[in-house]
């Protein structure tokens, strides 16, 4: 009797253990929510298979991160080589990205493509607005990105060329605010400093009729001097020497306006001799050459 009782207890223990193991291997229900619908699916998962699934998911995330970094590295390389069209083709595949790092680079690539001499007027306009759209999205995704602020300011200025002088002047304070924010976030970004210098140069040479438009729009219209512009151009060169052919050209042009022929010739010569990698570099070379001829004539 005692042995039968003991055997019965042992059998119940085995039965209970088997049931517990089966419970551990039961089907888990996962509910996935999407923006359009709620779907449910069943996944048969054992503790071991769940562990494998977790490891694979983490590995996939790491691979995706590495892939994104590789694309950005490739994009920066193409930009440094002046491969504008290839760069745009690479980045446009990521036009729906939520990452500001992709979006501001795409804004820059679209703008650079618009500046190519072979681009038609209609295509240039389309690319200009496309660039502004990408820059706006980049800023929306990351307000702390100095590059997003910089390219938003640049692209907003470009759009103004199609919307009339009143809109362009009306956007001027917004443009300056974003450039100043970009410099605040990254004081070593020579390009933002250069563009702020260009902003000052543009308002220093503003024609009288545009000044009247500005006076209508603003109680205190934007003003700047050639000395203001010069300070920014020199600061940009101090931060990153010889970083941009256009900065060398603008230094030369500013010294021309300040009637300092010797310094103007110095900077224009440097602009002329700058390696012409991009379409803009070639335009800078041409303009510097023409200005030097006038100075020497």
PDB file of C-alpha atoms in Angstrom:
ATOM      1  CA  UNK A   1       0.000   0.000   0.000  1.00  0.00           C
ATOM      2  CA  UNK A   2       2.786   2.363   0.938  1.00  0.00           C
ATOM      3  CA  UNK A   3       4.714   1.613  -2.271  1.00  0.00           C
ATOM      4  CA  UNK A   4       1.563   2.141  -4.366  1.00  0.00           C
ATOM      5  CA  UNK A   5       0.972   5.467  -2.637  1.00  0.00           C
ATOM      6  CA  UNK A   6       4.598   6.472  -3.244  1.00  0.00           C
ATOM      7  CA  UNK A   7       4.364   5.444  -6.904  1.00  0.00           C
ATOM      8  CA  UNK A   8       1.149   7.440  -7.286  1.00  0.00           C
ATOM      9  CA  UNK A   9       2.785  10.538  -5.807  1.00  0.00           C
ATOM     10  CA  UNK A  10       5.797  10.114  -8.133  1.00  0.00           C
ATOM     11  CA  UNK A  11       3.501   9.785 -11.182  1.00  0.00           C
ATOM     12  CA  UNK A  12       1.582  12.932 -10.200  1.00  0.00           C
ATOM     13  CA  UNK A  13       4.911  14.782  -9.817  1.00  0.00           C
ATOM     14  CA  UNK A  14       6.051  13.682 -13.290  1.00  0.00           C
ATOM     15  CA  UNK A  15       2.688  14.617 -14.769  1.00  0.00           C
ATOM     16  CA  UNK A  16       2.816  18.073 -13.133  1.00  0.00           C
ATOM     17  CA  UNK A  17       6.405  18.604 -14.399  1.00  0.00           C
ATOM     18  CA  UNK A  18       5.420  17.716 -17.980  1.00  0.00           C
ATOM     19  CA  UNK A  19       2.486  20.108 -17.782  1.00  0.00           C
ATOM     20  CA  UNK A  20       4.754  22.911 -16.555  1.00  0.00           C
ATOM     21  CA  UNK A  21       7.182  22.314 -19.415  1.00  0.00           C
ATOM     22  CA  UNK A  22       4.316  22.405 -21.870  1.00  0.00           C
ATOM     23  CA  UNK A  23       3.100  25.640 -20.336  1.00  0.00           C
ATOM     24  CA  UNK A  24       6.578  27.155 -20.834  1.00  0.00           C
ATOM     25  CA  UNK A  25       6.364  26.188 -24.511  1.00  0.00           C
ATOM     26  CA  UNK A  26       2.861  27.546 -25.051  1.00  0.00           C
ATOM     27  CA  UNK A  27       2.024  29.950 -27.838  1.00  0.00           C
ATOM     28  CA  UNK A  28       2.547  33.612 -26.992  1.00  0.00           C
ATOM     29  CA  UNK A  29       0.276  36.210 -28.517  1.00  0.00           C
ATOM     30  CA  UNK A  30       1.872  39.414 -29.716  1.00  0.00           C
ATOM     31  CA  UNK A  31      -0.255  42.396 -30.626  1.00  0.00           C
ATOM     32  CA  UNK A  32       1.296  44.765 -33.144  1.00  0.00           C
ATOM     33  CA  UNK A  33      -0.080  48.256 -33.558  1.00  0.00           C
ATOM     34  CA  UNK A  34       0.447  50.144 -36.805  1.00  0.00           C
ATOM     35  CA  UNK A  35      -0.664  53.604 -37.845  1.00  0.00           C
ATOM     36  CA  UNK A  36      -3.386  52.209 -40.089  1.00  0.00           C
ATOM     37  CA  UNK A  37      -4.674  49.119 -38.292  1.00  0.00           C
ATOM     38  CA  UNK A  38      -4.266  46.805 -35.317  1.00  0.00           C
ATOM     39  CA  UNK A  39      -3.153  43.297 -36.209  1.00  0.00           C
ATOM     40  CA  UNK A  40      -2.687  40.212 -34.061  1.00  0.00           C
ATOM     41  CA  UNK A  41      -0.528  37.263 -34.862  1.00  0.00           C
ATOM     42  CA  UNK A  42       0.552  34.117 -33.059  1.00  0.00           C
ATOM     43  CA  UNK A  43       4.178  33.171 -32.703  1.00  0.00           C
ATOM     44  CA  UNK A  44       5.193  29.825 -31.297  1.00  0.00           C
ATOM     45  CA  UNK A  45       8.180  30.647 -29.124  1.00  0.00           C
ATOM     46  CA  UNK A  46      10.201  28.524 -26.753  1.00  0.00           C
ATOM     47  CA  UNK A  47      12.592  30.184 -24.304  1.00  0.00           C
ATOM     48  CA  UNK A  48      15.524  29.191 -26.555  1.00  0.00           C
ATOM     49  CA  UNK A  49      13.920  30.430 -29.758  1.00  0.00           C
ATOM     50  CA  UNK A  50      12.973  33.715 -28.066  1.00  0.00           C
ATOM     51  CA  UNK A  51      16.602  34.177 -27.054  1.00  0.00           C
ATOM     52  CA  UNK A  52      17.688  33.580 -30.663  1.00  0.00           C
ATOM     53  CA  UNK A  53      15.023  36.015 -31.899  1.00  0.00           C
ATOM     54  CA  UNK A  54      16.221  38.690 -29.446  1.00  0.00           C
ATOM     55  CA  UNK A  55      19.831  38.299 -30.557  1.00  0.00           C
ATOM     56  CA  UNK A  56      18.900  38.444 -34.259  1.00  0.00           C
ATOM     57  CA  UNK A  57      16.789  41.579 -33.696  1.00  0.00           C
ATOM     58  CA  UNK A  58      19.630  43.321 -31.906  1.00  0.00           C
ATOM     59  CA  UNK A  59      22.078  42.289 -34.619  1.00  0.00           C
ATOM     60  CA  UNK A  60      19.737  43.650 -37.308  1.00  0.00           C
ATOM     61  CA  UNK A  61      19.496  46.984 -35.458  1.00  0.00           C
ATOM     62  CA  UNK A  62      23.281  47.247 -35.236  1.00  0.00           C
ATOM     63  CA  UNK A  63      23.613  46.394 -38.945  1.00  0.00           C
ATOM     64  CA  UNK A  64      21.047  49.066 -39.841  1.00  0.00           C
ATOM     65  CA  UNK A  65      22.966  51.617 -37.770  1.00  0.00           C
ATOM     66  CA  UNK A  66      26.246  50.658 -39.404  1.00  0.00           C
ATOM     67  CA  UNK A  67      24.586  50.813 -42.812  1.00  0.00           C
ATOM     68  CA  UNK A  68      23.302  54.351 -42.142  1.00  0.00           C
ATOM     69  CA  UNK A  69      26.749  55.463 -41.000  1.00  0.00           C
ATOM     70  CA  UNK A  70      28.299  53.935 -44.109  1.00  0.00           C
ATOM     71  CA  UNK A  71      25.858  55.801 -46.360  1.00  0.00           C
ATOM     72  CA  UNK A  72      26.668  59.094 -44.635  1.00  0.00           C
ATOM     73  CA  UNK A  73      30.401  58.434 -44.963  1.00  0.00           C
ATOM     74  CA  UNK A  74      29.952  57.665 -48.647  1.00  0.00           C
ATOM     75  CA  UNK A  75      27.842  60.816 -49.060  1.00  0.00           C
ATOM     76  CA  UNK A  76      30.505  62.989 -47.444  1.00  0.00           C
ATOM     77  CA  UNK A  77      33.171  61.434 -49.660  1.00  0.00           C
ATOM     78  CA  UNK A  78      31.149  62.132 -52.820  1.00  0.00           C
ATOM     79  CA  UNK A  79      30.566  65.705 -51.646  1.00  0.00           C
ATOM     80  CA  UNK A  80      34.292  66.238 -51.092  1.00  0.00           C
ATOM     81  CA  UNK A  81      34.962  64.958 -54.628  1.00  0.00           C
ATOM     82  CA  UNK A  82      32.361  67.249 -56.184  1.00  0.00           C
ATOM     83  CA  UNK A  83      30.278  64.293 -57.435  1.00  0.00           C
ATOM     84  CA  UNK A  84      27.010  66.217 -57.232  1.00  0.00           C
ATOM     85  CA  UNK A  85      24.781  63.957 -59.314  1.00  0.00           C
ATOM     86  CA  UNK A  86      26.016  60.703 -57.753  1.00  0.00           C
ATOM     87  CA  UNK A  87      25.575  62.245 -54.307  1.00  0.00           C
ATOM     88  CA  UNK A  88      21.987  63.231 -55.030  1.00  0.00           C
ATOM     89  CA  UNK A  89      21.216  59.767 -56.437  1.00  0.00           C
ATOM     90  CA  UNK A  90      22.614  58.164 -53.275  1.00  0.00           C
ATOM     91  CA  UNK A  91      20.760  60.363 -50.814  1.00  0.00           C
ATOM     92  CA  UNK A  92      17.408  60.602 -52.583  1.00  0.00           C
ATOM     93  CA  UNK A  93      16.908  56.915 -51.710  1.00  0.00           C
ATOM     94  CA  UNK A  94      16.630  58.134 -48.100  1.00  0.00           C
ATOM     95  CA  UNK A  95      14.219  61.016 -48.761  1.00  0.00           C
ATOM     96  CA  UNK A  96      11.676  59.513 -46.328  1.00  0.00           C
ATOM     97  CA  UNK A  97      14.219  59.226 -43.523  1.00  0.00           C
ATOM     98  CA  UNK A  98      13.430  60.570 -40.068  1.00  0.00           C
ATOM     99  CA  UNK A  99      17.105  61.409 -39.515  1.00  0.00           C
ATOM    100  CA  UNK A 100      18.150  65.060 -39.809  1.00  0.00           C
ATOM    101  CA  UNK A 101      21.645  63.944 -40.864  1.00  0.00           C
ATOM    102  CA  UNK A 102      20.206  62.481 -44.071  1.00  0.00           C
ATOM    103  CA  UNK A 103      17.732  65.310 -44.676  1.00  0.00           C
ATOM    104  CA  UNK A 104      20.078  68.304 -44.459  1.00  0.00           C
ATOM    105  CA  UNK A 105      22.597  66.533 -46.676  1.00  0.00           C
ATOM    106  CA  UNK A 106      19.815  65.891 -49.168  1.00  0.00           C
ATOM    107  CA  UNK A 107      18.866  69.579 -49.036  1.00  0.00           C
ATOM    108  CA  UNK A 108      22.478  70.488 -49.796  1.00  0.00           C
ATOM    109  CA  UNK A 109      22.688  67.936 -52.628  1.00  0.00           C
ATOM    110  CA  UNK A 110      19.449  69.174 -54.231  1.00  0.00           C
ATOM    111  CA  UNK A 111      20.682  72.760 -54.059  1.00  0.00           C
ATOM    112  CA  UNK A 112      24.081  71.877 -55.523  1.00  0.00           C
ATOM    113  CA  UNK A 113      22.358  70.020 -58.348  1.00  0.00           C
ATOM    114  CA  UNK A 114      20.223  73.090 -59.038  1.00  0.00           C
ATOM    115  CA  UNK A 115      23.396  75.169 -59.430  1.00  0.00           C
ATOM    116  CA  UNK A 116      24.800  73.028 -62.255  1.00  0.00           C
ATOM    117  CA  UNK A 117      24.980  74.987 -65.501  1.00  0.00           C
ATOM    118  CA  UNK A 118      23.317  72.269 -67.586  1.00  0.00           C
ATOM    119  CA  UNK A 119      20.175  72.231 -65.393  1.00  0.00           C
ATOM    120  CA  UNK A 120      17.157  73.867 -67.068  1.00  0.00           C
ATOM    121  CA  UNK A 121      15.417  76.838 -65.451  1.00  0.00           C
ATOM    122  CA  UNK A 122      12.336  74.748 -64.693  1.00  0.00           C
ATOM    123  CA  UNK A 123      14.368  71.941 -63.116  1.00  0.00           C
ATOM    124  CA  UNK A 124      16.416  74.450 -61.121  1.00  0.00           C
ATOM    125  CA  UNK A 125      13.261  75.892 -59.606  1.00  0.00           C
ATOM    126  CA  UNK A 126      11.946  72.417 -58.739  1.00  0.00           C
ATOM    127  CA  UNK A 127      15.231  71.445 -57.086  1.00  0.00           C
ATOM    128  CA  UNK A 128      15.354  74.741 -55.176  1.00  0.00           C
ATOM    129  CA  UNK A 129      11.974  74.092 -53.602  1.00  0.00           C
ATOM    130  CA  UNK A 130      12.874  70.449 -53.042  1.00  0.00           C
ATOM    131  CA  UNK A 131      15.997  71.532 -51.176  1.00  0.00           C
ATOM    132  CA  UNK A 132      13.963  73.873 -48.979  1.00  0.00           C
ATOM    133  CA  UNK A 133      11.479  71.086 -48.213  1.00  0.00           C
ATOM    134  CA  UNK A 134      14.273  68.739 -47.100  1.00  0.00           C
ATOM    135  CA  UNK A 135      15.941  71.474 -45.022  1.00  0.00           C
ATOM    136  CA  UNK A 136      12.620  72.253 -43.305  1.00  0.00           C
ATOM    137  CA  UNK A 137      12.124  68.570 -42.453  1.00  0.00           C
ATOM    138  CA  UNK A 138      15.675  68.304 -41.125  1.00  0.00           C
ATOM    139  CA  UNK A 139      15.067  71.253 -38.809  1.00  0.00           C
ATOM    140  CA  UNK A 140      11.744  69.767 -37.717  1.00  0.00           C
ATOM    141  CA  UNK A 141      13.481  66.491 -36.815  1.00  0.00           C
ATOM    142  CA  UNK A 142      16.368  68.070 -34.919  1.00  0.00           C
ATOM    143  CA  UNK A 143      16.347  71.653 -33.662  1.00  0.00           C
ATOM    144  CA  UNK A 144      19.805  71.120 -32.185  1.00  0.00           C
ATOM    145  CA  UNK A 145      21.461  70.409 -35.538  1.00  0.00           C
ATOM    146  CA  UNK A 146      23.645  73.338 -36.586  1.00  0.00           C
ATOM    147  CA  UNK A 147      23.674  72.024 -40.175  1.00  0.00           C
ATOM    148  CA  UNK A 148      19.867  71.901 -40.291  1.00  0.00           C
ATOM    149  CA  UNK A 149      19.703  75.582 -39.240  1.00  0.00           C
ATOM    150  CA  UNK A 150      22.400  76.525 -41.757  1.00  0.00           C
ATOM    151  CA  UNK A 151      20.815  74.806 -44.741  1.00  0.00           C
ATOM    152  CA  UNK A 152      17.350  76.016 -43.798  1.00  0.00           C
ATOM    153  CA  UNK A 153      18.680  79.585 -43.921  1.00  0.00           C
ATOM    154  CA  UNK A 154      20.447  79.011 -47.255  1.00  0.00           C
ATOM    155  CA  UNK A 155      17.467  77.317 -48.890  1.00  0.00           C
ATOM    156  CA  UNK A 156      15.015  79.910 -47.591  1.00  0.00           C
ATOM    157  CA  UNK A 157      17.140  82.589 -49.230  1.00  0.00           C
ATOM    158  CA  UNK A 158      17.147  80.640 -52.510  1.00  0.00           C
ATOM    159  CA  UNK A 159      13.358  80.278 -52.498  1.00  0.00           C
ATOM    160  CA  UNK A 160      13.103  84.059 -52.108  1.00  0.00           C
ATOM    161  CA  UNK A 161      14.600  84.438 -55.592  1.00  0.00           C
ATOM    162  CA  UNK A 162      11.350  83.002 -57.002  1.00  0.00           C
ATOM    163  CA  UNK A 163       8.919  84.807 -54.717  1.00  0.00           C
ATOM    164  CA  UNK A 164       9.856  88.430 -55.269  1.00  0.00           C
ATOM    165  CA  UNK A 165      11.968  91.053 -53.559  1.00  0.00           C
ATOM    166  CA  UNK A 166       9.337  91.750 -50.892  1.00  0.00           C
ATOM    167  CA  UNK A 167       9.326  88.120 -49.712  1.00  0.00           C
ATOM    168  CA  UNK A 168      13.123  87.859 -49.964  1.00  0.00           C
ATOM    169  CA  UNK A 169      13.686  90.929 -47.812  1.00  0.00           C
ATOM    170  CA  UNK A 170      10.878  89.817 -45.488  1.00  0.00           C
ATOM    171  CA  UNK A 171      12.727  86.550 -44.862  1.00  0.00           C
ATOM    172  CA  UNK A 172      16.032  88.286 -44.133  1.00  0.00           C
ATOM    173  CA  UNK A 173      15.678  88.432 -40.345  1.00  0.00           C
ATOM    174  CA  UNK A 174      14.608  84.755 -40.253  1.00  0.00           C
ATOM    175  CA  UNK A 175      17.659  83.835 -42.315  1.00  0.00           C
ATOM    176  CA  UNK A 176      19.982  85.747 -39.998  1.00  0.00           C
ATOM    177  CA  UNK A 177      18.425  84.182 -36.881  1.00  0.00           C
ATOM    178  CA  UNK A 178      19.027  80.663 -38.182  1.00  0.00           C
ATOM    179  CA  UNK A 179      22.602  81.454 -39.208  1.00  0.00           C
ATOM    180  CA  UNK A 180      23.332  82.891 -35.767  1.00  0.00           C
ATOM    181  CA  UNK A 181      21.789  79.787 -34.167  1.00  0.00           C
ATOM    182  CA  UNK A 182      23.954  77.559 -36.373  1.00  0.00           C
ATOM    183  CA  UNK A 183      27.078  79.444 -35.255  1.00  0.00           C
ATOM    184  CA  UNK A 184      25.947  79.254 -31.622  1.00  0.00           C
ATOM    185  CA  UNK A 185      25.615  75.469 -31.935  1.00  0.00           C
ATOM    186  CA  UNK A 186      28.931  75.130 -33.782  1.00  0.00           C
ATOM    187  CA  UNK A 187      31.273  78.145 -33.540  1.00  0.00           C
ATOM    188  CA  UNK A 188      33.820  76.297 -35.698  1.00  0.00           C
ATOM    189  CA  UNK A 189      31.557  76.041 -38.739  1.00  0.00           C
ATOM    190  CA  UNK A 190      33.247  78.421 -41.166  1.00  0.00           C
ATOM    191  CA  UNK A 191      30.469  78.101 -43.754  1.00  0.00           C
ATOM    192  CA  UNK A 192      27.789  79.587 -41.463  1.00  0.00           C
ATOM    193  CA  UNK A 193      30.123  82.458 -40.590  1.00  0.00           C
ATOM    194  CA  UNK A 194      30.813  83.039 -44.300  1.00  0.00           C
ATOM    195  CA  UNK A 195      27.097  83.119 -45.157  1.00  0.00           C
ATOM    196  CA  UNK A 196      26.455  85.638 -42.391  1.00  0.00           C
ATOM    197  CA  UNK A 197      29.189  87.749 -43.993  1.00  0.00           C
ATOM    198  CA  UNK A 198      27.443  87.368 -47.340  1.00  0.00           C
ATOM    199  CA  UNK A 199      24.185  88.489 -45.680  1.00  0.00           C
ATOM    200  CA  UNK A 200      25.932  91.652 -44.485  1.00  0.00           C
ATOM    201  CA  UNK A 201      27.505  92.251 -47.911  1.00  0.00           C
ATOM    202  CA  UNK A 202      24.111  91.914 -49.619  1.00  0.00           C
ATOM    203  CA  UNK A 203      22.496  94.522 -47.365  1.00  0.00           C
ATOM    204  CA  UNK A 204      25.513  96.812 -47.581  1.00  0.00           C
ATOM    205  CA  UNK A 205      25.125  96.981 -51.373  1.00  0.00           C
ATOM    206  CA  UNK A 206      21.295  96.965 -51.381  1.00  0.00           C
ATOM    207  CA  UNK A 207      19.991  99.319 -54.118  1.00  0.00           C
ATOM    208  CA  UNK A 208      17.979 102.346 -53.018  1.00  0.00           C
ATOM    209  CA  UNK A 209      14.666 101.006 -54.376  1.00  0.00           C
ATOM    210  CA  UNK A 210      15.089  97.783 -52.374  1.00  0.00           C
ATOM    211  CA  UNK A 211      15.860  99.831 -49.282  1.00  0.00           C
ATOM    212  CA  UNK A 212      12.487 101.521 -49.758  1.00  0.00           C
ATOM    213  CA  UNK A 213      10.799  98.105 -49.914  1.00  0.00           C
ATOM    214  CA  UNK A 214      12.611  97.090 -46.721  1.00  0.00           C
ATOM    215  CA  UNK A 215      11.459 100.291 -45.010  1.00  0.00           C
ATOM    216  CA  UNK A 216       7.845  99.420 -45.846  1.00  0.00           C
ATOM    217  CA  UNK A 217       8.150  95.863 -44.480  1.00  0.00           C
ATOM    218  CA  UNK A 218      10.095  96.631 -41.298  1.00  0.00           C
ATOM    219  CA  UNK A 219       9.930  99.421 -38.773  1.00  0.00           C
ATOM    220  CA  UNK A 220      13.703  98.967 -38.526  1.00  0.00           C
ATOM    221  CA  UNK A 221      14.922  97.561 -41.879  1.00  0.00           C
ATOM    222  CA  UNK A 222      17.959  95.239 -41.891  1.00  0.00           C
ATOM    223  CA  UNK A 223      21.193  97.156 -42.318  1.00  0.00           C
ATOM    224  CA  UNK A 224      24.854  96.194 -42.555  1.00  0.00           C
ATOM    225  CA  UNK A 225      28.158  97.627 -43.728  1.00  0.00           C
ATOM    226  CA  UNK A 226      31.054  96.309 -45.791  1.00  0.00           C
ATOM    227  CA  UNK A 227      33.116  96.397 -42.602  1.00  0.00           C
ATOM    228  CA  UNK A 228      30.582  94.023 -40.989  1.00  0.00           C
ATOM    229  CA  UNK A 229      30.863  91.675 -43.960  1.00  0.00           C
ATOM    230  CA  UNK A 230      34.658  91.814 -43.911  1.00  0.00           C
ATOM    231  CA  UNK A 231      34.774  90.861 -40.228  1.00  0.00           C
ATOM    232  CA  UNK A 232      32.730  87.703 -40.871  1.00  0.00           C
ATOM    233  CA  UNK A 233      34.705  86.693 -43.975  1.00  0.00           C
ATOM    234  CA  UNK A 234      37.997  87.102 -42.100  1.00  0.00           C
ATOM    235  CA  UNK A 235      36.602  85.186 -39.116  1.00  0.00           C
ATOM    236  CA  UNK A 236      35.562  82.318 -41.400  1.00  0.00           C
ATOM    237  CA  UNK A 237      39.059  82.197 -42.863  1.00  0.00           C
ATOM    238  CA  UNK A 238      40.548  82.204 -39.370  1.00  0.00           C
ATOM    239  CA  UNK A 239      38.339  79.290 -38.292  1.00  0.00           C
ATOM    240  CA  UNK A 240      39.105  77.193 -41.374  1.00  0.00           C
ATOM    241  CA  UNK A 241      41.786  78.633 -43.705  1.00  0.00           C
ATOM    242  CA  UNK A 242      41.221  78.233 -47.441  1.00  0.00           C
ATOM    243  CA  UNK A 243      38.028  76.224 -46.842  1.00  0.00           C
ATOM    244  CA  UNK A 244      35.901  77.755 -49.601  1.00  0.00           C
ATOM    245  CA  UNK A 245      36.682  79.473 -52.887  1.00  0.00           C
ATOM    246  CA  UNK A 246      33.677  81.805 -52.501  1.00  0.00           C
ATOM    247  CA  UNK A 247      34.994  83.153 -49.195  1.00  0.00           C
ATOM    248  CA  UNK A 248      38.272  84.116 -50.898  1.00  0.00           C
ATOM    249  CA  UNK A 249      36.315  85.808 -53.679  1.00  0.00           C
ATOM    250  CA  UNK A 250      34.091  87.706 -51.242  1.00  0.00           C
ATOM    251  CA  UNK A 251      37.113  88.935 -49.307  1.00  0.00           C
ATOM    252  CA  UNK A 252      38.489  90.301 -52.566  1.00  0.00           C
ATOM    253  CA  UNK A 253      35.165  91.912 -53.521  1.00  0.00           C
ATOM    254  CA  UNK A 254      34.735  93.444 -50.061  1.00  0.00           C
ATOM    255  CA  UNK A 255      38.204  95.002 -50.193  1.00  0.00           C
ATOM    256  CA  UNK A 256      37.315  96.357 -53.638  1.00  0.00           C
ATOM    257  CA  UNK A 257      34.250  98.079 -52.123  1.00  0.00           C
ATOM    258  CA  UNK A 258      36.459  99.427 -49.311  1.00  0.00           C
ATOM    259  CA  UNK A 259      38.906 100.713 -51.963  1.00  0.00           C
ATOM    260  CA  UNK A 260      41.816  98.647 -50.663  1.00  0.00           C
ATOM    261  CA  UNK A 261      43.215  97.572 -54.027  1.00  0.00           C
ATOM    262  CA  UNK A 262      46.303  95.800 -52.677  1.00  0.00           C
ATOM    263  CA  UNK A 263      44.381  93.475 -50.354  1.00  0.00           C
ATOM    264  CA  UNK A 264      41.653  93.005 -52.943  1.00  0.00           C
ATOM    265  CA  UNK A 265      44.217  91.778 -55.479  1.00  0.00           C
ATOM    266  CA  UNK A 266      45.716  89.410 -52.909  1.00  0.00           C
ATOM    267  CA  UNK A 267      42.429  87.650 -52.125  1.00  0.00           C
ATOM    268  CA  UNK A 268      41.190  87.646 -55.710  1.00  0.00           C
ATOM    269  CA  UNK A 269      44.440  85.974 -56.791  1.00  0.00           C
ATOM    270  CA  UNK A 270      43.898  83.281 -54.167  1.00  0.00           C
ATOM    271  CA  UNK A 271      40.324  82.811 -55.408  1.00  0.00           C
ATOM    272  CA  UNK A 272      41.538  82.530 -59.006  1.00  0.00           C
ATOM    273  CA  UNK A 273      44.157  79.913 -58.079  1.00  0.00           C
ATOM    274  CA  UNK A 274      41.821  77.838 -55.901  1.00  0.00           C
ATOM    275  CA  UNK A 275      41.411  74.233 -57.253  1.00  0.00           C
ATOM    276  CA  UNK A 276      38.202  74.193 -59.303  1.00  0.00           C
ATOM    277  CA  UNK A 277      36.475  71.019 -58.092  1.00  0.00           C
ATOM    278  CA  UNK A 278      32.824  72.067 -58.143  1.00  0.00           C
ATOM    279  CA  UNK A 279      30.750  74.068 -60.601  1.00  0.00           C
ATOM    280  CA  UNK A 280      30.769  76.932 -58.102  1.00  0.00           C
ATOM    281  CA  UNK A 281      34.580  76.846 -57.919  1.00  0.00           C
ATOM    282  CA  UNK A 282      34.699  77.279 -61.701  1.00  0.00           C
ATOM    283  CA  UNK A 283      32.341  80.265 -61.522  1.00  0.00           C
ATOM    284  CA  UNK A 284      34.458  81.772 -58.730  1.00  0.00           C
ATOM    285  CA  UNK A 285      37.609  81.316 -60.844  1.00  0.00           C
ATOM    286  CA  UNK A 286      35.972  83.111 -63.768  1.00  0.00           C
ATOM    287  CA  UNK A 287      34.702  86.040 -61.678  1.00  0.00           C
ATOM    288  CA  UNK A 288      38.021  86.461 -59.835  1.00  0.00           C
ATOM    289  CA  UNK A 289      39.867  86.529 -63.170  1.00  0.00           C
ATOM    290  CA  UNK A 290      37.542  89.259 -64.522  1.00  0.00           C
ATOM    291  CA  UNK A 291      37.861  91.370 -61.377  1.00  0.00           C
ATOM    292  CA  UNK A 292      41.669  91.098 -61.424  1.00  0.00           C
ATOM    293  CA  UNK A 293      41.700  92.317 -65.029  1.00  0.00           C
ATOM    294  CA  UNK A 294      39.663  95.363 -63.996  1.00  0.00           C
ATOM    295  CA  UNK A 295      41.977  96.086 -61.055  1.00  0.00           C
ATOM    296  CA  UNK A 296      45.060  95.797 -63.223  1.00  0.00           C
ATOM    297  CA  UNK A 297      43.512  97.719 -66.073  1.00  0.00           C
TER     298      UNK A 297
END
